[in-house]
Coordinates of C-alpha atoms in Angstrom, one line a residue:
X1 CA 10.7 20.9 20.4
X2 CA 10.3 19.0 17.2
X3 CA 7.0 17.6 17.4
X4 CA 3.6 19.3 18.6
X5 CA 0.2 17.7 18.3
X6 CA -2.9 19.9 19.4
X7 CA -6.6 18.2 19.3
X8 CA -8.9 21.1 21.1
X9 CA -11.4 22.1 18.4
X10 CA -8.9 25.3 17.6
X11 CA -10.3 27.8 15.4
X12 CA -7.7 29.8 15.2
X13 CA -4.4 28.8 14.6
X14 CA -2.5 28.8 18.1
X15 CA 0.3 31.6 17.3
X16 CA 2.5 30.9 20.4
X17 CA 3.5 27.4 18.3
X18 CA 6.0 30.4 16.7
X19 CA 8.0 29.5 19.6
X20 CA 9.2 26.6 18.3
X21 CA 9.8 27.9 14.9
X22 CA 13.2 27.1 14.5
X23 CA 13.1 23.8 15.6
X24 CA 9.5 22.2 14.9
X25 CA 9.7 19.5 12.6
X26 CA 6.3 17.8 12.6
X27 CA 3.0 19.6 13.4
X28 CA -0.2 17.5 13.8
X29 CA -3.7 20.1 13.8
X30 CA -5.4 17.4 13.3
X31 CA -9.8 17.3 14.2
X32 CA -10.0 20.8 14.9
X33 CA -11.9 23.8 13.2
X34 CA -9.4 25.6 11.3
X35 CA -9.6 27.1 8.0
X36 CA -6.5 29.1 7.3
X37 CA -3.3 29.4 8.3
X38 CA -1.6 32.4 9.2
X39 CA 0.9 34.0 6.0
X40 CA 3.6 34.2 7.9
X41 CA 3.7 30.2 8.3
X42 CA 6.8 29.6 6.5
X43 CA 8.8 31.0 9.8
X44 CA 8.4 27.1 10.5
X45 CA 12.0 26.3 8.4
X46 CA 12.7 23.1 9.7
X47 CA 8.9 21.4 8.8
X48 CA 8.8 18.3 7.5
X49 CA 5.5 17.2 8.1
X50 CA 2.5 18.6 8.5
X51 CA -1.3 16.8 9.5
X52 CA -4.2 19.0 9.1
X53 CA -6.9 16.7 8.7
X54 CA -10.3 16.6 9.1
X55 CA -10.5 20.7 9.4
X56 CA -12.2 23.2 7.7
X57 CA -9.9 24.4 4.5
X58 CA -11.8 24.4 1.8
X59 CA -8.3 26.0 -0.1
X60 CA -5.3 24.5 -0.1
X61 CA -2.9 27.5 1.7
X62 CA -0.5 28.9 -0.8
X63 CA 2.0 29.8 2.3
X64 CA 2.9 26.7 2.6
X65 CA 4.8 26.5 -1.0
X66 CA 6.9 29.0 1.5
X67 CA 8.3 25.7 3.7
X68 CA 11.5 24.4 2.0
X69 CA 12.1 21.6 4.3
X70 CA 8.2 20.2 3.7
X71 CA 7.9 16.8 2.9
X72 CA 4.8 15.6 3.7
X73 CA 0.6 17.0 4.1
X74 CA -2.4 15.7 4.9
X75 CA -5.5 17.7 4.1
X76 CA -7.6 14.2 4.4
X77 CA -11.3 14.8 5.4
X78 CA -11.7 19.0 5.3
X79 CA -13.8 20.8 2.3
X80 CA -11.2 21.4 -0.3
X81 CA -12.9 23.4 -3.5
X82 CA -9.3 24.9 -4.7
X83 CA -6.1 23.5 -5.5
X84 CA -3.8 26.0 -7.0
X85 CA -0.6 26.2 -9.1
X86 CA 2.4 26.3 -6.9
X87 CA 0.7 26.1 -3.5
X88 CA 3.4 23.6 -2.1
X89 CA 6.5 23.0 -2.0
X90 CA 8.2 21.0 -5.1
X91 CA 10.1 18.9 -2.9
X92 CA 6.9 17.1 -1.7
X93 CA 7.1 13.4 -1.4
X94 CA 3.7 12.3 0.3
X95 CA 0.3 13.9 -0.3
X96 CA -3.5 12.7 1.4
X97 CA -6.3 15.2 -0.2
X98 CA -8.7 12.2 0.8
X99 CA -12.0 12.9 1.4
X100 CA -12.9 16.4 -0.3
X101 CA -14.5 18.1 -3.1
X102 CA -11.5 18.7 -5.5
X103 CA -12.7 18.7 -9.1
X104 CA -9.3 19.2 -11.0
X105 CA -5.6 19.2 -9.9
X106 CA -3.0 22.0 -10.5
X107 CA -2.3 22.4 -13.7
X108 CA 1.4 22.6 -12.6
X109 CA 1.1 18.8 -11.0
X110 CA 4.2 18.0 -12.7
X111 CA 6.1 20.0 -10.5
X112 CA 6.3 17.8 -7.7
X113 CA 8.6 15.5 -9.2
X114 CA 9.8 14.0 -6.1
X115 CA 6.1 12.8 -5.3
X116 CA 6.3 9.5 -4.3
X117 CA 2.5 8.4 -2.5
X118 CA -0.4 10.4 -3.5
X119 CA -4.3 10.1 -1.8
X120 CA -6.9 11.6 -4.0
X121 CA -9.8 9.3 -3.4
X122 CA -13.3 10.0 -2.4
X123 CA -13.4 13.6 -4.6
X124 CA -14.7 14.7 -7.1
X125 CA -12.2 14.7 -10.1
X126 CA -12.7 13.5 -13.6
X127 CA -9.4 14.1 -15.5
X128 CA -5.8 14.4 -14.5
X129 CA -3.3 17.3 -15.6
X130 CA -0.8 15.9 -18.9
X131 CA 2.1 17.8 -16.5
X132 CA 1.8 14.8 -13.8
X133 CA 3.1 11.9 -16.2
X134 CA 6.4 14.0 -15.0
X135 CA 5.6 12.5 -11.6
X136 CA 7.9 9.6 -12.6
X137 CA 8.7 8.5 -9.0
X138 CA 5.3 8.4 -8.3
X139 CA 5.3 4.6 -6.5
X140 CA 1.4 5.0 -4.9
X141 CA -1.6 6.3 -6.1
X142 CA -5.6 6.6 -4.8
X143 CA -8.0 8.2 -7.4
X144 CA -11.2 6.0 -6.2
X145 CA -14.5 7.1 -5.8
X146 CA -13.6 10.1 -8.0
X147 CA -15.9 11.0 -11.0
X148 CA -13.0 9.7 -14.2
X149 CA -15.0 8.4 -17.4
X150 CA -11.5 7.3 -18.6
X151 CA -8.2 7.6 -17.6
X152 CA -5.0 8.7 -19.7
X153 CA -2.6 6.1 -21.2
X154 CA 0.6 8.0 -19.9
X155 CA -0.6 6.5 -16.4
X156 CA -0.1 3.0 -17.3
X157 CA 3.4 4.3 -18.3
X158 CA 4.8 5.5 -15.0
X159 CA 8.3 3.4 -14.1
X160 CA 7.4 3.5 -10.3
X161 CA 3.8 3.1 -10.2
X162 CA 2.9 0.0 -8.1
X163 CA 0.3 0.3 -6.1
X164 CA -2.7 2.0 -8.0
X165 CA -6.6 2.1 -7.2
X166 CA -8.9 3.1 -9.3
X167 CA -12.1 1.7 -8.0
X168 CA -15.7 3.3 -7.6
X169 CA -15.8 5.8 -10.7
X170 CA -17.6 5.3 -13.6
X171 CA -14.9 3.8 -15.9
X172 CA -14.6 0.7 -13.5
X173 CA -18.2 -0.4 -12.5
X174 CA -18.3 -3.7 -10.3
X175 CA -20.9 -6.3 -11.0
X176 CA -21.0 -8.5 -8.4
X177 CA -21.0 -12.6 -9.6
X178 CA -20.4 -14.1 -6.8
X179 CA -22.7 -17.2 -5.6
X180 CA -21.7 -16.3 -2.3
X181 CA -24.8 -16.8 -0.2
X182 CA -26.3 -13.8 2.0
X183 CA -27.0 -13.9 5.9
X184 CA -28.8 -12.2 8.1
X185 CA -26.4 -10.1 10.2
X186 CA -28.3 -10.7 13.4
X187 CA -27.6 -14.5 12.6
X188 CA -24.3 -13.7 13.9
X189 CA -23.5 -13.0 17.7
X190 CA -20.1 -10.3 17.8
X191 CA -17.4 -11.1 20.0
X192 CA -13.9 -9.7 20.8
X193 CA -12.4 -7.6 18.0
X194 CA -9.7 -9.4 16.1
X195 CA -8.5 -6.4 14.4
X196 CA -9.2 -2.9 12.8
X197 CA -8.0 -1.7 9.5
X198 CA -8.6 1.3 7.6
X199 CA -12.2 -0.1 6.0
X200 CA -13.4 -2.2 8.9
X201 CA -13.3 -3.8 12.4
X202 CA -13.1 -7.5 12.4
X203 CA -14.5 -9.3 14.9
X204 CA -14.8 -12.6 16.3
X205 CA -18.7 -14.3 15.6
X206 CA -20.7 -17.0 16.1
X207 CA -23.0 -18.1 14.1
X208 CA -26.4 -19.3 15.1
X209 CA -29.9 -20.2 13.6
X210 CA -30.4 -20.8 10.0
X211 CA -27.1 -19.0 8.9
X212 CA -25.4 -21.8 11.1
X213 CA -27.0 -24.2 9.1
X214 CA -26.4 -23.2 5.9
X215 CA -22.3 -22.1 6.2
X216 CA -21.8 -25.6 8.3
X217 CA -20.1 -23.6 10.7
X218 CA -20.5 -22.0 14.3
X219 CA -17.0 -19.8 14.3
X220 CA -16.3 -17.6 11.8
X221 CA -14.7 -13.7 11.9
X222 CA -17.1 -11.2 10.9
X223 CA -15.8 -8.0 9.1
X224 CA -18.5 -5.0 9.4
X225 CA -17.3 -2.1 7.2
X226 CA -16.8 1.6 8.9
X227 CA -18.7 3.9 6.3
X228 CA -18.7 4.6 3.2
X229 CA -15.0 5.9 2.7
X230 CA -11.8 4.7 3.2
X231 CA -8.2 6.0 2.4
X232 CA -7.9 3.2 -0.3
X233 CA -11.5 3.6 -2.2
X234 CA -15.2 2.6 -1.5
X235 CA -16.4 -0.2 1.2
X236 CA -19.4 -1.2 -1.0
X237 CA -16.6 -1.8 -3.9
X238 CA -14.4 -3.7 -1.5
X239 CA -16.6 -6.1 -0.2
X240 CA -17.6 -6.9 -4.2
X241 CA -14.2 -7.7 -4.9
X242 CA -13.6 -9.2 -2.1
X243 CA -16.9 -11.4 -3.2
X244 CA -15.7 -11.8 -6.6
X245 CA -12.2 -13.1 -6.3
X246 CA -13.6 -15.9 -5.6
X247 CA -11.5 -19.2 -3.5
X248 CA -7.7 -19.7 -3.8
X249 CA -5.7 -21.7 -1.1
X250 CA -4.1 -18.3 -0.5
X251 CA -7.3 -16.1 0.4
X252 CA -9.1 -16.3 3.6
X253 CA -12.3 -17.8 2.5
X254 CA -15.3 -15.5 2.4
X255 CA -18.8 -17.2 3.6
X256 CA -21.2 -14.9 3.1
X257 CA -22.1 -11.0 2.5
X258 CA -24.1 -9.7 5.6
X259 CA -27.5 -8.1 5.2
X260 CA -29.8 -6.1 7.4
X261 CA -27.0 -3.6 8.7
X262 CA -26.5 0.4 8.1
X263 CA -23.4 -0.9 6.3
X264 CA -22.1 -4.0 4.3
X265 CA -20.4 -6.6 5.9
X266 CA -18.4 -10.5 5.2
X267 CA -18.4 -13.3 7.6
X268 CA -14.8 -15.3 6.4
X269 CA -13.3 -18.0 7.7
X270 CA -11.6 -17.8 11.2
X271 CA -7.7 -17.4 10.6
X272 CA -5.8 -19.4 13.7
X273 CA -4.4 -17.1 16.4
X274 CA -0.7 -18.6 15.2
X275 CA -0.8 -16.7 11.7
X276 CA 0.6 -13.3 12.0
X277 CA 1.2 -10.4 9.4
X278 CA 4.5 -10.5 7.6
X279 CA 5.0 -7.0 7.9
X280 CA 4.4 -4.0 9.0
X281 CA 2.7 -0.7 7.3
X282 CA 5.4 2.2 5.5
X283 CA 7.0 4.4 8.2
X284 CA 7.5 8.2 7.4
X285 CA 10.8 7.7 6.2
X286 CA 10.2 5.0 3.8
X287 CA 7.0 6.2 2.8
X288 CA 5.6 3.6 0.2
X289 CA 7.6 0.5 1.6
X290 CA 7.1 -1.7 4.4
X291 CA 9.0 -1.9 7.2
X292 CA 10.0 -5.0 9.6
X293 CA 10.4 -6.4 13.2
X294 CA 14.6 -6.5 13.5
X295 CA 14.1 -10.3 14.5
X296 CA 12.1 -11.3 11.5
X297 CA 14.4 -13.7 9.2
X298 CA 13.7 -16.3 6.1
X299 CA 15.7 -18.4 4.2
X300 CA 16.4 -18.6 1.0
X301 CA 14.0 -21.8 0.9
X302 CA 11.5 -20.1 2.9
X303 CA 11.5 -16.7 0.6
X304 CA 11.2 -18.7 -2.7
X305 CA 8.4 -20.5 -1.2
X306 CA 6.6 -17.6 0.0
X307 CA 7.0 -16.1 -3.6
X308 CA 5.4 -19.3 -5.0
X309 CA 2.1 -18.4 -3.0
X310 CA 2.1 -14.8 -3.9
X311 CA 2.8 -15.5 -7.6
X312 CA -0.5 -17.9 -7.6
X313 CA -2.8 -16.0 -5.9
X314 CA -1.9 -12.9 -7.8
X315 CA -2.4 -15.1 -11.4
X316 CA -5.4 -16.1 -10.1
X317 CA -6.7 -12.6 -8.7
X318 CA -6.1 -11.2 -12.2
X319 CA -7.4 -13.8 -14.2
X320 CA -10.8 -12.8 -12.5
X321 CA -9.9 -9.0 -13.9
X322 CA -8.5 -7.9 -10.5
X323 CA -5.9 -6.0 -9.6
X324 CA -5.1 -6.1 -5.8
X325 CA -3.7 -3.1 -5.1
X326 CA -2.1 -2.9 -2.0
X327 CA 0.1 -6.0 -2.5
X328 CA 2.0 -5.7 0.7
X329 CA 4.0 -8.0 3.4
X330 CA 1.7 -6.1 6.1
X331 CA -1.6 -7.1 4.2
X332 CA -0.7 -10.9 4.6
X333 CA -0.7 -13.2 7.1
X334 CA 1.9 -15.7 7.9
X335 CA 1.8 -19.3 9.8
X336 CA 5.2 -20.7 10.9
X337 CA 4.6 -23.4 8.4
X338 CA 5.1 -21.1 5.8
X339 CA 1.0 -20.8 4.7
X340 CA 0.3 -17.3 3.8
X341 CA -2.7 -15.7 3.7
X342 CA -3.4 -12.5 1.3
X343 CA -5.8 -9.8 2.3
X344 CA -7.6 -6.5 2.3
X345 CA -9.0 -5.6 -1.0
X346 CA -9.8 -2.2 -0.2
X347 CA -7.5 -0.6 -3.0
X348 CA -8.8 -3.5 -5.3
X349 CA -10.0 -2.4 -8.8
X350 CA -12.5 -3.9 -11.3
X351 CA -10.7 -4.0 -14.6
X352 CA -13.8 -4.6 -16.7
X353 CA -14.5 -1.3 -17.7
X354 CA -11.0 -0.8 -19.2
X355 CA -9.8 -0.6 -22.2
X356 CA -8.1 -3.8 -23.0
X357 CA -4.4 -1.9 -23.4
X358 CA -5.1 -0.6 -19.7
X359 CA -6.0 -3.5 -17.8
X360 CA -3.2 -5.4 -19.2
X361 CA -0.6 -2.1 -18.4
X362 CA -2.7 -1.7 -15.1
X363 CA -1.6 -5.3 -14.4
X364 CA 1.9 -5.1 -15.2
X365 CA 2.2 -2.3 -13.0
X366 CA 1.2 -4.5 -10.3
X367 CA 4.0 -6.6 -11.3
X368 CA 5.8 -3.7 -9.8
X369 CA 4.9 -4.3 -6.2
X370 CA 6.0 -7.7 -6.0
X371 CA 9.1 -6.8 -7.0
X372 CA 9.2 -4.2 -4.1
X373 CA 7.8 -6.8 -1.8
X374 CA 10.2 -9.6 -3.3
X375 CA 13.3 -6.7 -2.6
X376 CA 12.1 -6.4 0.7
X377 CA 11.9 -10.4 1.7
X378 CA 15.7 -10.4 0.7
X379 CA 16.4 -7.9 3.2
X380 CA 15.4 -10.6 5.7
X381 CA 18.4 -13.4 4.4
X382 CA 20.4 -13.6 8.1
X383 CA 23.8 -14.2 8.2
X384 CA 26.2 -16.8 9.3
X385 CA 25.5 -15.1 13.0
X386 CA 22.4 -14.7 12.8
X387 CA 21.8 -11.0 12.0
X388 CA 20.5 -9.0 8.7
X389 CA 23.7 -9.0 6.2
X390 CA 24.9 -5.8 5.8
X391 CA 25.2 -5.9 2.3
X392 CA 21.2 -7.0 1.9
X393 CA 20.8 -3.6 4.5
X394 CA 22.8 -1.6 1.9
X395 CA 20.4 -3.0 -1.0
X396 CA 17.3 -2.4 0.8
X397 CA 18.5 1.3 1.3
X398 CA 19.0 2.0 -2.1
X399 CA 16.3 0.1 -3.2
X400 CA 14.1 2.6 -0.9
X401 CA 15.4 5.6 -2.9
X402 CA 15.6 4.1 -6.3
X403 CA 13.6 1.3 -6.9
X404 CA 15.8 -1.8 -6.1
X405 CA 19.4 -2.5 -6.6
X406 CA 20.5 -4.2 -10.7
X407 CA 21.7 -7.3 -10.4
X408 CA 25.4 -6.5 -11.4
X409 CA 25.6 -3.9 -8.3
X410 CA 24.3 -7.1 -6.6
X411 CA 27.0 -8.7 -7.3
X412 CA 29.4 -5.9 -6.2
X413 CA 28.2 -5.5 -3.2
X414 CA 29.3 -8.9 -2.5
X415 CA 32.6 -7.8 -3.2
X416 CA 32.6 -4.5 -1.3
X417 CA 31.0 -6.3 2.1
X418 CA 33.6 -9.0 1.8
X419 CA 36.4 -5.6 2.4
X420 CA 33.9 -4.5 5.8
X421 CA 33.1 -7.0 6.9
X422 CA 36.8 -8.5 8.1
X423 CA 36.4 -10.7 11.6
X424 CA 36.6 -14.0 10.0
X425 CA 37.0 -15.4 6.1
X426 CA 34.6 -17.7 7.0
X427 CA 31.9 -15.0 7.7
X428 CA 33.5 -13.3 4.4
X429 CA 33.1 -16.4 3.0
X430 CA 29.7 -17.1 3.9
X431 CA 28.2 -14.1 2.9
X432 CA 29.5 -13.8 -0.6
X433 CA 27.7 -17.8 -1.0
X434 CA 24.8 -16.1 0.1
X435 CA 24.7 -13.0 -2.2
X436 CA 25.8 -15.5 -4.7
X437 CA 22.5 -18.0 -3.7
X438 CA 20.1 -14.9 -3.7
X439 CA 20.7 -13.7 -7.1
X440 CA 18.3 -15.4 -8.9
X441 CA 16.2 -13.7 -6.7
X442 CA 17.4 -10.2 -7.1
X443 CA 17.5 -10.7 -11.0
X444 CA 13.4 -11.9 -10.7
X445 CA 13.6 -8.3 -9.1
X446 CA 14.7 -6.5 -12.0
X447 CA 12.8 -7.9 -14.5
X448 CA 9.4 -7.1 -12.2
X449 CA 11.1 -3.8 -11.5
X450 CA 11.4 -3.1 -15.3
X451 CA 11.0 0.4 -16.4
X452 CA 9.0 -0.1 -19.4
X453 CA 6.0 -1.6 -17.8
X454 CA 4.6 -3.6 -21.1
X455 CA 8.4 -5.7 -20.9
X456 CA 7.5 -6.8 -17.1
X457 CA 6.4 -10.3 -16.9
X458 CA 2.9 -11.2 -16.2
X459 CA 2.0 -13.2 -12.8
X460 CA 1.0 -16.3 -14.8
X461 CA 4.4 -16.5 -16.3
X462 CA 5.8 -15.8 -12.6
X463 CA 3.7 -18.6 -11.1
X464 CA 5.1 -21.3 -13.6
X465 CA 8.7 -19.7 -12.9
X466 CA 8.6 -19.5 -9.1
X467 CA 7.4 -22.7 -8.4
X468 CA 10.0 -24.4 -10.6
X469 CA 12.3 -22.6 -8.6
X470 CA 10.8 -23.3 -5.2
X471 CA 10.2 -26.6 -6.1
X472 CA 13.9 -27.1 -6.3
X473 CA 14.6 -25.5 -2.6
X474 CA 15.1 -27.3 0.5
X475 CA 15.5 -26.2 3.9

């Protein structure tokens, strides 16, 4: 058996699971009552992945530094006091300590140099270790609602970073200036749930009464926030940004904050049933990028055009002193006319409190995940026949591993497909135009990819360069 998953309020740990030592690859414990784990753990060779949340730990088990194959663990929601040195194993790529009571990392954090996504919010840390800046493939970070005064410039330096939130501590206050207006909640009548995301359920709502009359509508969505902690950051901080990035043709409008509930809530605009997300969420295997339905495509045209509406809304996000966050094909929403809708600011940050050197690194960083989610569109070109290219499929693999593909390897791989890819010239043919169309594209990649994050271009300078481009694209 490879994978187990046990939900029974265990409080010990279940020791005939040893039966499938030699073979278990993935072990969920998740939402029981366990505290320890027994030392002879690291029987379990094969392990990849292991789920332990919302438990009772409040260490985190030095056996497991025992598991050579471990990959990925999730302590997310238990009572975690201690984090020691050399408690897991330095191959780790993926780590969720969400939801504790940490006050300070390893000092030895720089030892898990092949950490790619790391979940630290809602703790209670204040400084990070000078060893992680070694972290340098470290593509995904969380430190919100943490207890940091500052942060260290080294972390505006990592080559990988791209999606960082640093909301809800006290070096990045929200004040909320937004003339949004407020409504009642009970103004609005819930009906069937549209959706349900890590911060909140969305609902369908109808507006009545004097809330009616004052946002000129009766349908709206209503979002109502699920407590007070999320794996991204802070609700309350959320629904400020959300509030304070104010109206772009490429955010779902926001009508009002809702009052007179436990928790905070938005009533937006209704988004048409025809718009649909563009992506989905990171598997296991890819960890910090998204993944995609095999029968997605987009052209050329329809990529470039697509990057024109991300490169706007971003300028315009961080010319209010936003950073997004989670800039992702899965957090937007896609018409088949091609209008896209960004969302979910739950990783946003503030940058206010920042130094001015950091919010200007902090957005270049962000820079970062475009080019990820502009590597990623590209895998989506078709072919002559209608399916991925093969040579896009071996760019998106390395890209996966090492950032994205250089241009010049770009153009090799046109050269290399053309030798596999031998049923017809005119498919040979075909595909090296293609790679030859799409490298404007890939070479926007590098230069958001860059390693020295201050050289990465800013979004205003991409919006003025994308739509240029996109301008000069037809179908």
């Amino acid at each position: 058996m490879q994978q187990i998953k046990i939900a029974q309020g265990l409080r010990e740990f279940p020791r005939e699971l040893f039966d499938h030592a030699e073979t278990l690859q993935a072990l969920d414990l998740s939402d029981n009552q366990l505290c320890s784990l027994p030392a002879d753990f690291s029987r379990f060779r094969q392990l990849q992945r292991l789920f332990l949340t919302n438990n009772r730990f409040d260490e985190v088990p030095a056996v497991l530094a025992q598991c050579p194959n471990l990959t990925m663990v999730s302590f997310k929601g238990n009572q975690l006091q201690r984090f020691g040195q050399g408690t897991l194993p330095a191959g780790l790529q993926w780590l969720i300590l969400t939801d504790n009571q940490l006050t300070e990392l390893p000092d030895d954090m720089g030892r898990y140099q092949r950490l790619q996504k790391c979940a630290l919010a809602g703790n209670q840390l204040h400084h990070l270790p000078d060893s992680m800046q070694l972290c340098r493939e470290l593509g995904l970070l969380r430190l919100s609602l943490n207890q940091f005064t500052a942060f260290p410039q080294w972390l505006f330096t990592l080559p990988k970073l791209a999606w960082l939130a640093l909301g809800a501590n006290p070096a990045t206050p929200v004040t909320l200036h937004s003339e949004i207006p407020s409504c009642p909640l009970q103004d609005f009548q819930l009906q069937e749930t549209l959706g349900v995301g890590a911060s909140g359920v969305i609902y369908r709502a109808l507006a009545h009464g004097d809330s009616a009359k004052q946002l000129g509508i009766a349908l709206c969505a209503v979002k109502q926030f699920k407590g007070w902690l999320t794996s991204d950051g802070c609700p309350k901080d959320e629904m400020a940004n959300a509030l304070n990035a104010g109206r772009h043709a490429n955010l779902i409008p926001v009508l009002a904050q809702l009052t007179g509930g436990d928790l905070p809530g938005l009533a937006m605009a209704l988004v048409p049933a025809s718009f649909q997300s563009l992506g989905k969420p990171p598997s296991f295997a890819s960890i910090t990028r998204d993944t995609f339905d095999p029968s997605r495509q987009l052209s050329l045209a329809e990529i470039w055009r697509l990057a024109q509406q991300v490169t706007s809304v971003m300028a315009h996000l961080h010319s209010r002193r936003l950073v997004h966050g989670d800039l992702y094909a899965h957090n937007m929403l896609l018409d088949a006319s091609g209008q896209l809708y960004l969302g979910d600011f739950g990783a946003a940050t503030a940058l206010d409190g920042l130094p001015p050197s950091q919010q200007q690194a902090m957005q270049q960083q962000e820079v970062a995940a475009f080019g990820y989610w502009l590597a990623d569109m590209m895998t989506l070109l078709p072919t002559a026949a209608g399916e991925p290219t093969i040579g896009l499929q071996t760019l998106r693999t390395d890209a996966l591993h090492s950032g994205a593909p250089h241009a010049d390897s770009f153009q090799q791989g046109a050269r290399s497909n053309n030798t596999a890819e031998q049923d017809t010239s005119q498919q040979c043919g075909h595909l090296q135009h293609m790679l030859s169309a799409a490298l404007p594209l890939q070479q926007l990649v590098d230069r958001c990819l860059q390693p020295q994050v201050q050289l990465r271009p800013s979004f205003a300078q991409l919006e003025v360069e994308v739509a240029a481009i996109a301008s000069q694209q037809t179908v």
